[in-house]
Short mmCIF file of C-alpha atoms and ligand atoms in Angstrom, two decimals:
data_model
loop_
_atom_site.label_atom_id
_atom_site.label_comp_id
_atom_site.label_asym_id
_atom_site.label_seq_id
_atom_site.Cartn_x
_atom_site.Cartn_y
_atom_site.Cartn_z
CA MET A 1 -34.64 -15.64 -3.22
CA THR A 2 -35.79 -17.68 -5.47
CA ARG A 3 -32.39 -20.25 -5.50
CA ALA A 4 -32.14 -23.16 -4.20
CA GLN A 5 -30.19 -22.18 -0.90
CA THR A 6 -28.14 -25.56 -0.10
CA GLY A 7 -26.01 -23.90 2.79
CA HIS A 8 -24.29 -21.41 3.44
CA ALA A 9 -21.19 -20.57 1.92
CA VAL A 10 -20.42 -17.92 4.07
CA GLU A 11 -21.75 -16.78 7.25
CA VAL A 12 -20.57 -14.26 9.90
CA ARG A 13 -21.44 -13.84 13.40
CA ASP A 14 -21.34 -10.58 15.50
CA VAL A 15 -18.17 -9.80 13.89
CA TRP A 16 -16.06 -6.60 15.81
CA LYS A 17 -12.79 -5.37 14.27
CA SER A 18 -10.90 -2.61 15.67
CA PHE A 19 -6.80 -0.84 14.48
CA ASP A 20 -4.08 0.36 15.51
CA LEU A 21 -4.60 3.78 14.31
CA VAL A 22 -1.54 3.78 11.84
CA ALA A 23 0.05 7.40 13.84
CA THR A 24 0.66 6.21 17.11
CA ARG A 25 1.92 2.74 16.19
CA GLN A 26 5.38 0.91 17.25
CA ARG A 27 7.66 0.93 14.57
CA HIS A 28 10.47 1.50 16.57
CA LEU A 29 12.84 -1.64 17.40
CA LYS A 30 15.29 0.48 19.75
CA GLN A 31 11.79 2.85 21.06
CA SER A 32 10.27 -0.56 21.73
CA LEU A 33 13.17 -1.87 24.10
CA VAL A 34 13.58 1.20 26.44
CA ASP A 35 9.74 1.11 26.52
CA LEU A 36 9.89 -2.11 27.60
CA LEU A 37 12.49 -1.91 29.97
CA ALA A 38 11.38 1.34 31.67
CA GLY A 39 8.48 -0.74 32.20
CA ARG A 40 5.87 2.33 30.34
CA ARG A 41 3.17 0.74 28.83
CA GLU A 42 0.84 2.81 27.51
CA PRO A 43 -2.71 1.52 26.10
CA ARG A 44 -2.70 2.43 22.59
CA PRO A 45 -6.07 3.53 20.95
CA ARG A 46 -7.77 1.82 18.78
CA HIS A 47 -10.12 2.47 15.76
CA ALA A 48 -12.98 0.52 15.75
CA VAL A 49 -13.91 -0.14 11.92
CA LEU A 50 -16.46 -3.61 11.99
CA ARG A 51 -19.14 -3.09 15.04
CA GLY A 52 -21.26 -6.46 15.13
CA VAL A 53 -21.66 -7.50 11.50
CA ASP A 54 -24.09 -10.47 10.64
CA LEU A 55 -24.22 -11.84 7.25
CA SER A 56 -24.23 -15.01 4.95
CA VAL A 57 -24.42 -15.68 1.98
CA ALA A 58 -25.92 -18.89 -0.02
CA ARG A 59 -23.89 -21.35 -1.82
CA GLY A 60 -24.71 -19.76 -5.21
CA GLU A 61 -25.74 -16.47 -4.45
CA THR A 62 -24.68 -12.80 -4.93
CA LEU A 63 -24.03 -10.08 -2.65
CA GLY A 64 -23.16 -6.97 -3.53
CA VAL A 65 -22.21 -4.46 -1.04
CA VAL A 66 -22.38 -0.57 -1.03
CA GLY A 67 -20.32 1.94 1.36
CA ARG A 68 -19.86 5.34 2.31
CA ASN A 69 -15.57 4.81 1.72
CA GLY A 70 -13.76 3.73 5.05
CA SER A 71 -17.08 1.97 6.24
CA GLY A 72 -15.03 -1.11 6.77
CA LYS A 73 -16.58 -2.77 3.56
CA SER A 74 -12.47 -3.80 2.09
CA THR A 75 -11.67 -5.24 6.02
CA LEU A 76 -15.47 -6.90 5.52
CA LEU A 77 -14.11 -8.61 2.88
CA ARG A 78 -9.97 -9.80 4.02
CA LEU A 79 -12.02 -10.74 6.99
CA LEU A 80 -14.03 -13.40 5.41
CA ALA A 81 -10.68 -14.07 2.73
CA GLY A 82 -9.06 -14.72 6.77
CA ILE A 83 -6.30 -12.15 5.88
CA TYR A 84 -7.37 -10.75 9.28
CA SER A 85 -8.67 -12.52 11.64
CA PRO A 86 -11.67 -11.01 13.85
CA ASP A 87 -10.99 -9.23 17.80
CA ARG A 88 -14.70 -10.65 18.07
CA GLY A 89 -17.55 -13.16 17.12
CA SER A 90 -17.09 -15.94 14.03
CA ILE A 91 -16.21 -16.46 10.60
CA GLU A 92 -16.60 -19.52 7.96
CA THR A 93 -16.94 -20.05 5.40
CA ARG A 94 -16.91 -23.53 3.20
CA GLY A 95 -14.54 -23.55 -0.13
CA ARG A 96 -11.84 -22.31 -1.38
CA VAL A 97 -11.84 -18.51 -1.08
CA ALA A 98 -9.96 -16.51 -4.39
CA THR A 99 -9.72 -13.06 -3.70
CA LEU A 100 -10.03 -9.60 -6.06
CA LEU A 101 -7.98 -6.98 -3.60
CA GLU A 102 -5.75 -4.90 -4.91
CA LEU A 103 -5.56 -5.07 -8.04
CA GLY A 104 -2.36 -6.67 -9.98
CA ALA A 105 -0.30 -6.44 -6.17
CA GLY A 106 1.76 -9.37 -6.04
CA PHE A 107 2.38 -9.89 -10.08
CA HIS A 108 6.24 -9.45 -10.29
CA MET A 109 6.28 -6.96 -13.16
CA ASP A 110 10.26 -8.15 -14.19
CA LEU A 111 8.17 -11.69 -15.34
CA THR A 112 5.34 -12.17 -18.31
CA GLY A 113 2.05 -12.31 -18.01
CA ARG A 114 2.34 -16.12 -18.18
CA GLU A 115 5.38 -16.48 -15.53
CA ASN A 116 3.30 -14.61 -13.80
CA VAL A 117 0.29 -16.71 -14.49
CA GLU A 118 1.42 -19.93 -12.63
CA ILE A 119 3.30 -17.88 -9.30
CA GLU A 120 -0.28 -16.18 -8.91
CA GLY A 121 -1.63 -19.89 -9.59
CA ILE A 122 -0.06 -21.37 -6.50
CA VAL A 123 -0.62 -18.26 -4.42
CA LEU A 124 -4.53 -18.67 -5.00
CA GLY A 125 -4.18 -22.73 -3.89
CA LEU A 126 -3.42 -24.94 -6.97
CA SER A 127 -0.59 -27.61 -7.68
CA ARG A 128 1.42 -27.02 -9.66
CA ALA A 129 0.11 -29.99 -12.26
CA GLU A 130 -3.22 -27.89 -11.90
CA ILE A 131 -2.26 -24.73 -12.93
CA HIS A 132 -0.53 -26.05 -15.56
CA ARG A 133 -3.15 -28.23 -16.84
CA ARG A 134 -5.79 -24.31 -16.84
CA ALA A 135 -2.78 -22.45 -17.23
CA ALA A 136 -3.50 -22.37 -22.09
CA ALA A 137 -7.13 -21.53 -19.93
CA VAL A 138 -6.35 -18.55 -18.24
CA VAL A 139 -4.29 -17.19 -21.09
CA GLU A 140 -7.20 -17.49 -23.57
CA PHE A 141 -9.89 -15.86 -21.24
CA ALA A 142 -7.13 -12.15 -19.82
CA ASP A 143 -6.89 -12.26 -24.31
CA LEU A 144 -3.89 -10.27 -23.80
CA GLY A 145 -1.59 -11.55 -27.39
CA GLU A 146 1.17 -11.18 -27.48
CA TYR A 147 1.79 -9.20 -24.44
CA ILE A 148 1.19 -12.81 -22.15
CA ASP A 149 5.00 -12.72 -23.04
CA GLN A 150 5.95 -9.26 -22.46
CA PRO A 151 7.03 -8.36 -18.33
CA VAL A 152 4.04 -6.83 -16.99
CA ARG A 153 5.23 -3.71 -16.09
CA THR A 154 4.67 -3.51 -19.73
CA TYR A 155 1.20 -3.73 -18.97
CA SER A 156 -1.51 -0.97 -18.78
CA THR A 157 -3.66 -0.97 -15.76
CA GLY A 158 -6.53 -2.63 -17.67
CA MET A 159 -4.71 -5.44 -18.80
CA TYR A 160 -2.99 -6.16 -15.19
CA MET A 161 -6.70 -6.96 -13.92
CA ARG A 162 -7.87 -8.90 -16.91
CA LEU A 163 -5.30 -10.87 -15.77
CA ALA A 164 -5.73 -10.85 -12.06
CA PHE A 165 -9.25 -11.69 -13.00
CA SER A 166 -8.45 -14.31 -15.23
CA VAL A 167 -6.49 -16.05 -12.83
CA ALA A 168 -8.63 -15.78 -10.26
CA VAL A 169 -11.76 -17.26 -12.22
CA HIS A 170 -9.56 -20.73 -13.12
CA VAL A 171 -8.98 -21.85 -10.29
CA ASP A 172 -12.64 -22.69 -9.37
CA PRO A 173 -12.87 -21.18 -5.92
CA GLN A 174 -16.43 -21.52 -4.32
CA ILE A 175 -16.50 -18.08 -2.81
CA LEU A 176 -15.17 -15.36 -5.37
CA LEU A 177 -14.86 -11.72 -3.22
CA VAL A 178 -14.19 -9.08 -5.50
CA ASP A 179 -13.02 -5.25 -4.48
CA GLU A 180 -13.87 -2.24 -6.78
CA ILE A 181 -12.05 -3.58 -9.34
CA LEU A 182 -14.63 -4.31 -11.60
CA SER A 183 -14.99 -0.60 -12.95
CA VAL A 184 -11.27 -1.02 -14.61
CA GLY A 185 -11.63 -3.17 -17.72
CA ASP A 186 -13.12 -1.73 -20.84
CA ALA A 187 -16.69 -2.60 -21.36
CA GLY A 188 -16.60 -5.91 -23.66
CA PHE A 189 -13.89 -7.26 -21.03
CA VAL A 190 -16.43 -6.66 -18.15
CA ALA A 191 -19.19 -8.20 -20.04
CA ARG A 192 -17.13 -11.59 -20.00
CA CYS A 193 -16.23 -11.29 -16.50
CA HIS A 194 -20.34 -10.94 -16.22
CA ASP A 195 -20.56 -14.23 -18.05
CA ARG A 196 -18.67 -15.72 -16.41
CA ILE A 197 -19.70 -14.37 -12.65
CA ARG A 198 -23.25 -15.93 -13.74
CA GLU A 199 -21.07 -18.90 -14.54
CA PHE A 200 -20.14 -19.20 -10.94
CA GLN A 201 -23.18 -19.07 -9.77
CA ARG A 202 -25.41 -21.82 -11.92
CA GLN A 203 -22.31 -24.21 -10.71
CA GLY A 204 -22.56 -22.88 -6.82
CA ALA A 205 -20.65 -20.64 -6.38
CA SER A 206 -20.72 -17.45 -4.29
CA VAL A 207 -19.74 -14.01 -5.03
CA VAL A 208 -19.38 -11.30 -2.07
CA LEU A 209 -19.11 -7.67 -4.59
CA VAL A 210 -17.68 -4.33 -3.44
CA THR A 211 -18.66 -1.32 -5.51
CA HIS A 212 -19.22 1.89 -5.32
CA ASP A 213 -20.73 0.89 -9.13
CA THR A 214 -24.65 0.81 -8.11
CA GLY A 215 -25.97 0.30 -10.43
CA ALA A 216 -23.80 -2.94 -11.30
CA ALA A 217 -24.15 -3.94 -7.92
CA GLU A 218 -28.07 -3.76 -8.86
CA ALA A 219 -27.67 -4.91 -11.81
CA TRP A 220 -24.89 -8.62 -10.50
CA SER A 221 -25.99 -8.97 -6.87
CA ASP A 222 -28.90 -11.06 -5.17
CA ARG A 223 -28.98 -8.97 -2.79
CA VAL A 224 -27.24 -5.99 -1.67
CA LEU A 225 -25.89 -5.01 1.87
CA TRP A 226 -24.86 -1.35 3.07
CA LEU A 227 -22.83 -1.04 5.58
CA ASP A 228 -21.81 2.20 6.82
CA ASP A 229 -19.78 2.95 9.70
CA GLY A 230 -19.35 -0.97 10.63
CA ARG A 231 -22.64 -1.50 10.83
CA VAL A 232 -25.33 -3.66 8.44
CA GLN A 233 -27.61 -0.85 7.66
CA SER A 234 -30.02 -2.70 5.55
CA MET A 235 -29.60 -5.91 3.54
CA GLY A 236 -32.50 -7.50 1.42
CA ASP A 237 -33.17 -6.87 -2.21
CA PRO A 238 -31.20 -4.69 -4.44
CA GLY A 239 -33.71 -2.26 -5.46
CA GLU A 240 -35.26 -0.85 -2.13
CA VAL A 241 -31.00 -1.43 -0.96
CA VAL A 242 -29.91 0.47 -3.56
CA ASP A 243 -32.24 2.82 -3.17
CA THR A 244 -32.11 3.95 0.36
CA TYR A 245 -28.77 4.07 0.17
CA LEU A 246 -28.68 6.56 -2.24
CA LYS A 247 -30.98 9.02 -0.74
CA ALA A 248 -28.78 9.01 2.56
CA VAL A 249 -26.24 9.59 0.10
CA GLU A 250 -27.32 12.94 -1.17
CA GLY A 251 -29.05 13.89 1.57
CA GLY A 252 -25.81 14.43 2.92
CA MET B 1 2.94 -30.47 -1.08
CA ALA B 2 1.08 -27.01 -1.35
CA PHE B 3 3.51 -24.97 0.97
CA ARG B 4 5.86 -27.14 -1.27
CA ASP B 5 4.69 -26.44 -4.48
CA LEU B 6 4.43 -22.72 -2.97
CA LEU B 7 8.64 -22.46 -2.13
CA TRP B 8 9.47 -23.40 -4.89
CA VAL B 9 7.45 -20.56 -7.66
CA LEU B 10 8.62 -18.03 -5.62
CA THR B 11 12.20 -19.49 -5.16
CA LEU B 12 12.16 -19.58 -8.71
CA ARG B 13 10.16 -16.39 -9.39
CA ASP B 14 13.18 -13.91 -7.61
CA LEU B 15 15.79 -15.87 -9.32
CA ARG B 16 14.38 -15.40 -12.64
CA ALA B 17 13.47 -12.08 -12.08
CA ARG B 18 16.97 -11.95 -10.89
CA TYR B 19 18.95 -12.79 -13.74
CA ARG B 20 16.64 -11.58 -15.89
CA GLY B 21 17.96 -8.74 -18.21
CA HIS B 22 21.30 -9.25 -17.22
CA GLY B 23 23.17 -11.93 -19.38
CA LEU B 24 25.82 -11.24 -17.12
CA GLY B 25 23.50 -12.91 -13.93
CA TYR B 26 26.08 -15.77 -13.01
CA PHE B 27 29.01 -13.24 -13.14
CA TRP B 28 26.26 -10.24 -10.90
CA SER B 29 25.83 -12.97 -8.20
CA ILE B 30 29.16 -13.51 -7.81
CA LEU B 31 30.32 -10.61 -8.59
CA ASN B 32 30.44 -9.09 -4.81
CA PRO B 33 32.20 -12.06 -2.82
CA LEU B 34 34.53 -12.11 -6.10
CA LEU B 35 35.21 -8.06 -5.59
CA LEU B 36 35.31 -8.28 -1.72
CA LEU B 37 37.63 -11.81 -2.03
CA VAL B 38 40.75 -9.94 -4.22
CA VAL B 39 40.30 -6.93 -1.56
CA TYR B 40 41.30 -8.59 1.71
CA THR B 41 43.16 -10.88 -0.28
CA VAL B 42 45.26 -7.58 -0.73
CA VAL B 43 44.65 -6.38 2.61
CA PHE B 44 45.72 -9.37 4.32
CA SER B 45 48.74 -11.50 2.81
CA THR B 46 50.00 -7.78 1.07
CA ILE B 47 49.50 -5.55 3.56
CA LEU B 48 48.96 -6.75 7.34
CA ARG B 49 50.85 -10.56 6.69
CA VAL B 50 47.72 -12.26 9.19
CA GLY B 51 50.32 -15.29 7.72
CA ILE B 52 47.94 -17.60 6.54
CA ASP B 53 49.16 -20.11 3.83
CA ASP B 54 46.71 -19.71 0.47
CA PHE B 55 44.52 -17.08 2.04
CA VAL B 56 43.10 -15.94 -0.96
CA LEU B 57 41.89 -20.36 -0.22
CA PHE B 58 41.27 -19.81 3.11
CA LEU B 59 38.99 -16.50 3.00
CA ALA B 60 36.94 -18.20 0.41
CA CYS B 61 35.58 -21.23 2.68
CA GLY B 62 34.40 -18.47 5.19
CA LEU B 63 33.36 -15.39 2.96
CA LEU B 64 31.46 -17.39 0.67
CA PRO B 65 28.79 -18.88 3.21
CA TRP B 66 28.66 -15.72 5.31
CA THR B 67 27.83 -13.72 1.95
CA TRP B 68 25.02 -16.36 2.19
CA PHE B 69 24.39 -16.05 5.69
CA SER B 70 24.28 -12.40 6.19
CA THR B 71 22.36 -11.79 2.39
CA ALA B 72 19.46 -14.13 2.82
CA LEU B 73 18.99 -12.63 6.27
CA SER B 74 19.46 -8.88 5.54
CA VAL B 75 16.77 -9.09 2.69
CA ALA B 76 14.27 -12.04 4.96
CA THR B 77 13.63 -8.70 7.32
CA GLY B 78 12.06 -7.03 4.76
CA SER B 79 10.56 -9.73 3.16
CA VAL B 80 7.43 -10.03 4.35
CA ARG B 81 7.02 -6.37 3.88
CA GLN B 82 7.45 -7.05 0.24
CA GLY B 83 5.64 -9.24 0.04
CA ALA B 84 2.49 -7.45 0.68
CA GLY B 85 1.40 -7.94 -2.63
CA PHE B 86 0.45 -11.48 -1.36
CA VAL B 87 0.00 -11.35 2.56
CA ARG B 88 -2.52 -8.30 1.81
CA ARG B 89 -4.44 -9.54 -1.38
CA ILE B 90 -5.02 -13.19 -0.19
CA TYR B 91 -4.28 -16.13 2.94
CA PHE B 92 -1.02 -16.97 2.75
CA PRO B 93 1.87 -18.61 4.60
CA ALA B 94 3.97 -16.17 5.36
CA GLN B 95 6.28 -17.93 5.85
CA VAL B 96 7.63 -19.25 2.77
CA LEU B 97 8.52 -15.60 2.30
CA PRO B 98 11.87 -15.52 3.91
CA LEU B 99 12.65 -19.29 3.46
CA VAL B 100 12.60 -17.86 -0.07
CA ALA B 101 15.49 -15.25 1.11
CA VAL B 102 17.33 -18.03 2.21
CA LEU B 103 16.80 -20.39 -0.51
CA SER B 104 17.71 -18.05 -3.75
CA GLN B 105 21.17 -17.55 -1.43
CA LEU B 106 21.18 -20.91 -1.01
CA VAL B 107 21.41 -20.61 -5.03
CA HIS B 108 24.13 -17.96 -5.23
CA PHE B 109 26.43 -19.82 -3.05
CA LEU B 110 26.00 -22.80 -4.91
CA VAL B 111 26.91 -21.09 -8.18
CA SER B 112 29.65 -20.04 -6.08
CA LEU B 113 31.17 -22.97 -4.93
CA PRO B 114 32.85 -24.24 -7.80
CA LEU B 115 34.82 -21.25 -7.62
CA VAL B 116 36.09 -22.20 -4.85
CA LEU B 117 36.70 -25.69 -5.83
CA LEU B 118 38.54 -24.23 -9.07
CA LEU B 119 41.14 -21.64 -6.78
CA ALA B 120 41.78 -25.16 -4.89
CA ALA B 121 42.19 -27.03 -7.97
CA VAL B 122 45.11 -24.91 -9.13
CA LEU B 123 46.61 -24.25 -5.55
CA GLY B 124 47.45 -28.11 -5.96
CA ARG B 125 44.34 -28.33 -2.75
CA VAL B 126 41.98 -30.58 -4.27
CA PRO B 127 39.65 -31.90 -2.13
CA GLY B 128 38.96 -34.77 -1.52
CA ALA B 129 36.35 -37.82 0.00
CA PRO B 130 35.44 -35.33 2.96
CA LEU B 131 34.11 -33.72 -0.01
CA MET B 132 30.94 -34.89 0.39
CA ALA B 133 30.85 -33.32 4.13
CA LEU B 134 29.75 -30.52 2.51
CA VAL B 135 26.18 -31.91 1.86
CA PRO B 136 25.04 -32.04 5.76
CA ILE B 137 26.68 -28.62 6.24
CA VAL B 138 25.40 -26.59 3.54
CA LEU B 139 22.17 -28.03 5.00
CA ILE B 140 22.74 -27.13 8.61
CA GLN B 141 23.64 -24.21 7.46
CA THR B 142 20.00 -24.17 5.78
CA VAL B 143 18.12 -24.57 9.08
CA PHE B 144 20.54 -22.77 10.89
CA THR B 145 20.02 -19.33 8.46
CA SER B 146 16.31 -19.66 7.91
CA GLY B 147 15.25 -20.45 11.43
CA LEU B 148 17.07 -16.68 12.23
CA ALA B 149 14.84 -15.29 8.99
CA LEU B 150 11.72 -16.18 9.96
CA PHE B 151 13.22 -14.88 13.66
CA VAL B 152 14.04 -11.53 12.19
CA SER B 153 11.46 -11.68 9.13
CA SER B 154 8.48 -11.47 11.69
CA LEU B 155 9.80 -8.31 13.73
CA GLY B 156 10.87 -7.05 10.77
CA VAL B 157 7.21 -6.77 10.41
CA ARG B 158 6.01 -4.21 13.10
CA PHE B 159 9.71 -2.91 13.17
CA ARG B 160 11.13 -0.74 10.14
CA ASP B 161 14.52 0.36 12.42
CA LEU B 162 15.39 -3.43 11.95
CA GLU B 163 17.01 -3.29 8.96
CA HIS B 164 19.79 -1.45 10.19
CA ILE B 165 19.91 -3.11 13.35
CA LEU B 166 20.74 -6.27 12.07
CA SER B 167 23.68 -4.45 9.46
CA ASN B 168 25.30 -3.29 12.51
CA VAL B 169 24.70 -6.96 14.64
CA LEU B 170 26.04 -8.77 11.26
CA LEU B 171 29.34 -6.20 11.82
CA VAL B 172 30.10 -7.92 14.82
CA LEU B 173 28.85 -11.55 13.67
CA PHE B 174 32.15 -11.99 10.69
CA PHE B 175 34.18 -11.16 13.63
CA LEU B 176 33.14 -13.82 15.57
CA ALA B 177 33.89 -16.78 12.53
CA PRO B 178 36.95 -17.03 11.54
CA ILE B 179 36.46 -15.83 8.15
CA ILE B 180 39.99 -12.98 8.33
CA TYR B 181 41.49 -15.11 11.07
CA ALA B 182 42.09 -18.64 11.96
CA PRO B 183 41.19 -20.70 14.58
CA GLU B 184 44.82 -21.05 16.47
CA MET B 185 45.19 -17.28 15.96
CA VAL B 186 42.55 -16.67 19.13
CA PRO B 187 43.82 -16.45 22.51
CA THR B 188 42.06 -20.47 24.09
CA GLY B 189 40.04 -18.65 26.87
CA LEU B 190 38.59 -17.13 23.98
CA ARG B 191 38.31 -20.33 22.28
CA TRP B 192 34.49 -20.91 23.40
CA VAL B 193 33.24 -18.75 21.13
CA LEU B 194 34.05 -20.04 18.11
CA ARG B 195 33.42 -23.62 19.75
CA VAL B 196 29.30 -22.43 20.65
CA ASN B 197 28.70 -19.94 17.57
CA PRO B 198 27.16 -21.78 14.96
CA LEU B 199 28.11 -20.14 12.84
CA ALA B 200 31.72 -19.86 13.54
CA VAL B 201 30.88 -24.18 13.46
CA LEU B 202 29.92 -23.97 10.11
CA ILE B 203 32.57 -21.85 8.50
CA GLY B 204 35.55 -24.08 9.37
CA GLY B 205 33.76 -26.73 8.73
CA TYR B 206 34.16 -25.15 5.08
CA GLN B 207 37.45 -24.88 5.43
CA ASP B 208 38.28 -28.75 6.88
CA VAL B 209 36.79 -29.76 3.71
CA LEU B 210 37.90 -27.50 1.21
CA TYR B 211 41.29 -25.79 2.71
CA ARG B 212 42.83 -27.83 4.85
CA ARG B 213 41.26 -31.48 2.88
CA ALA B 214 40.69 -32.86 5.68
CA TRP B 215 36.80 -34.63 7.41
CA PRO B 216 35.22 -31.93 9.78
CA ASP B 217 34.68 -32.49 13.12
CA TRP B 218 31.82 -33.98 14.14
CA MET B 219 31.40 -33.51 17.28
CA SER B 220 30.87 -30.15 16.71
CA LEU B 221 28.78 -29.53 14.05
CA GLY B 222 26.13 -32.24 16.09
CA LEU B 223 26.15 -29.02 18.65
CA ALA B 224 25.68 -26.99 16.04
CA LEU B 225 22.47 -28.75 14.74
CA THR B 226 21.08 -29.26 17.86
CA VAL B 227 21.30 -25.83 17.97
CA SER B 228 20.87 -24.93 14.24
CA VAL B 229 17.05 -26.68 15.15
CA LEU B 230 16.50 -25.00 18.50
CA VAL B 231 16.24 -21.89 16.48
CA PHE B 232 14.16 -22.66 13.69
CA GLY B 233 11.39 -24.46 16.46
CA ALA B 234 11.79 -20.09 18.05
CA GLY B 235 11.69 -18.24 14.85
CA ALA B 236 9.07 -21.08 13.30
CA LEU B 237 7.05 -20.31 16.55
CA LEU B 238 7.25 -17.07 17.18
CA PHE B 239 6.42 -16.27 13.73
CA GLU B 240 3.49 -17.78 13.56
CA ARG B 241 2.46 -16.55 17.01
CA GLU B 242 2.49 -12.90 14.81
CA ARG B 243 1.47 -14.14 11.45
CA ARG B 244 -1.81 -13.43 12.05
CA GLY B 245 -1.17 -9.65 12.51
CA PHE B 246 0.56 -8.40 9.78
CA ALA B 247 -1.34 -7.88 7.53
CA GLU B 248 -2.88 -4.98 9.26
CA LEU B 249 0.18 -3.73 9.83
CA LEU B 250 1.16 -3.89 5.87
N1 LIG C 1 -4.47 -2.12 8.33
C1 LIG C 1 -5.00 -1.25 7.90
N2 LIG C 1 -4.24 -0.61 9.42
C2 LIG C 1 -5.40 0.68 10.95
N3 LIG C 1 -6.63 1.21 10.06
C3 LIG C 1 -6.77 0.55 8.60
C4 LIG C 1 -6.59 -0.61 7.95
N4 LIG C 1 -7.43 -0.95 7.33
C5 LIG C 1 -8.50 -0.28 7.22
N5 LIG C 1 -8.08 1.01 8.05
C6 LIG C 1 -9.53 1.70 8.78
O1 LIG C 1 -10.30 0.89 9.21
C7 LIG C 1 -11.61 1.97 7.89
C8 LIG C 1 -12.35 0.84 6.53
O2 LIG C 1 -11.88 0.53 6.22
P1 LIG C 1 -12.10 -0.37 4.69
O3 LIG C 1 -11.98 -1.21 5.21
O4 LIG C 1 -10.45 0.12 4.25
O5 LIG C 1 -13.51 1.07 4.01
P2 LIG C 1 -13.80 0.72 2.70
O6 LIG C 1 -12.93 -0.37 2.38
O7 LIG C 1 -15.17 0.92 3.18
O8 LIG C 1 -13.23 3.12 1.87
C9 LIG C 1 -10.82 3.14 7.40
O9 LIG C 1 -11.06 4.59 8.52
C10 LIG C 1 -9.08 2.89 6.91
O10 LIG C 1 -8.21 4.04 7.62
MG1 LIG C 2 -12.12 -0.75 0.26
#
């Protein structure tokens, strides 16, 4: 790393996370009350998804994250965003966090792109005055033409993504967490996202980028983390980590 | 304050989405209570003959606040689930979701109030100065409903059968407030139920102001306010305790 490191934007120490198995979750209040009254308390099996993860992301650094399906990448991003809380360990983030998880979720289908921009900006932590000041820039970057005043229901997946990305990058996050979604856009837009992320980095913002696309991980990241079965398998030079990861995947 | 902006913008979102595309937006929002009003009036003043003067106005005074209360709770029950698109995507004060349900139903209630006033005018029962008492009454109902909304919405994340249970509970609650009967009709031994049930007190308050053209009973309202604040506090505490686990359950 040649970039000046003036402290960490993200620090994760020995984080563990497990979930109740979806299949054994109690979904009925009536049944729960009956169990409670009968004094029945079965310990439910938990599924350990992250097992002692350590990592840090410097200011201005982009960390790529690769790993097989189910290895815990999305869970890790949600922990970083504070959406999940860890069972053990500590997570520190400094500065405003914006996420690009679950593309376009939260947009209201019956409202226009412009109306959704206002809502999304506030959800991501801006005040009403701030989002009104920035709305024009968001709309311009998304480049949806007349569609910006059409209900989001009429958008293609690519258009969604453009709008979602555009809001997320205009809230001036110090930390941007991206899950998979940059593979959806057309080449031109992806290039602009790339530029925008570079600009972020110059301004000292950090990016954590989960992607299936190992080429993108190599091209965009300062370091790459390979997450395997909830553990950090390796972390470091993008080329090296991606090579070992690919060999492992191809080897079965 | 960010929370207030969020509350505002999400309530607006709810209202916009509801009225979008229906030129009949206002009409739709009062259609359901209007329909009930007509049906109940026919049943209770011409078939069962409960003997309440200007029954349609009396009924409107109870039915509209009831519709606000019951619809808000039904919507609130699924509100966190509905808001999964926010909760699973960003660190988010999920409390706004049930509160938005209460506030947007409050707006529907407020836009239906002119209907009651019109009805009162037509029946020659124009309310006077006591009309001002609607402000505290509506505020107390907002606090009470919000407290219960926080409660049911936090349970509703985990329990899929809650909506079903709630609709049964609401069915019972409907009869525990003097909406289709007058308090005087209740045997004296049972009247305490109406005094301790904040919803019954509130509905009595609307009737005092809009039907009896009198000031409400401030003592009872004070008690209702106290209970409402306690319910709100308990709901907020429960929600806060459960909130950290919501995202992974959705
Ligand atoms: N909310 C949840 N409840 C229960 N299990 C979950 C939940 N989220 C993820 N999991 C499980 O955790 C594992 C890791 O998931 P995830 O973090 O999405 O992996 P990745 O993004 O690397 O594909 C999977 O087995 C998944 O089924
Ligand atoms: Mg994933």
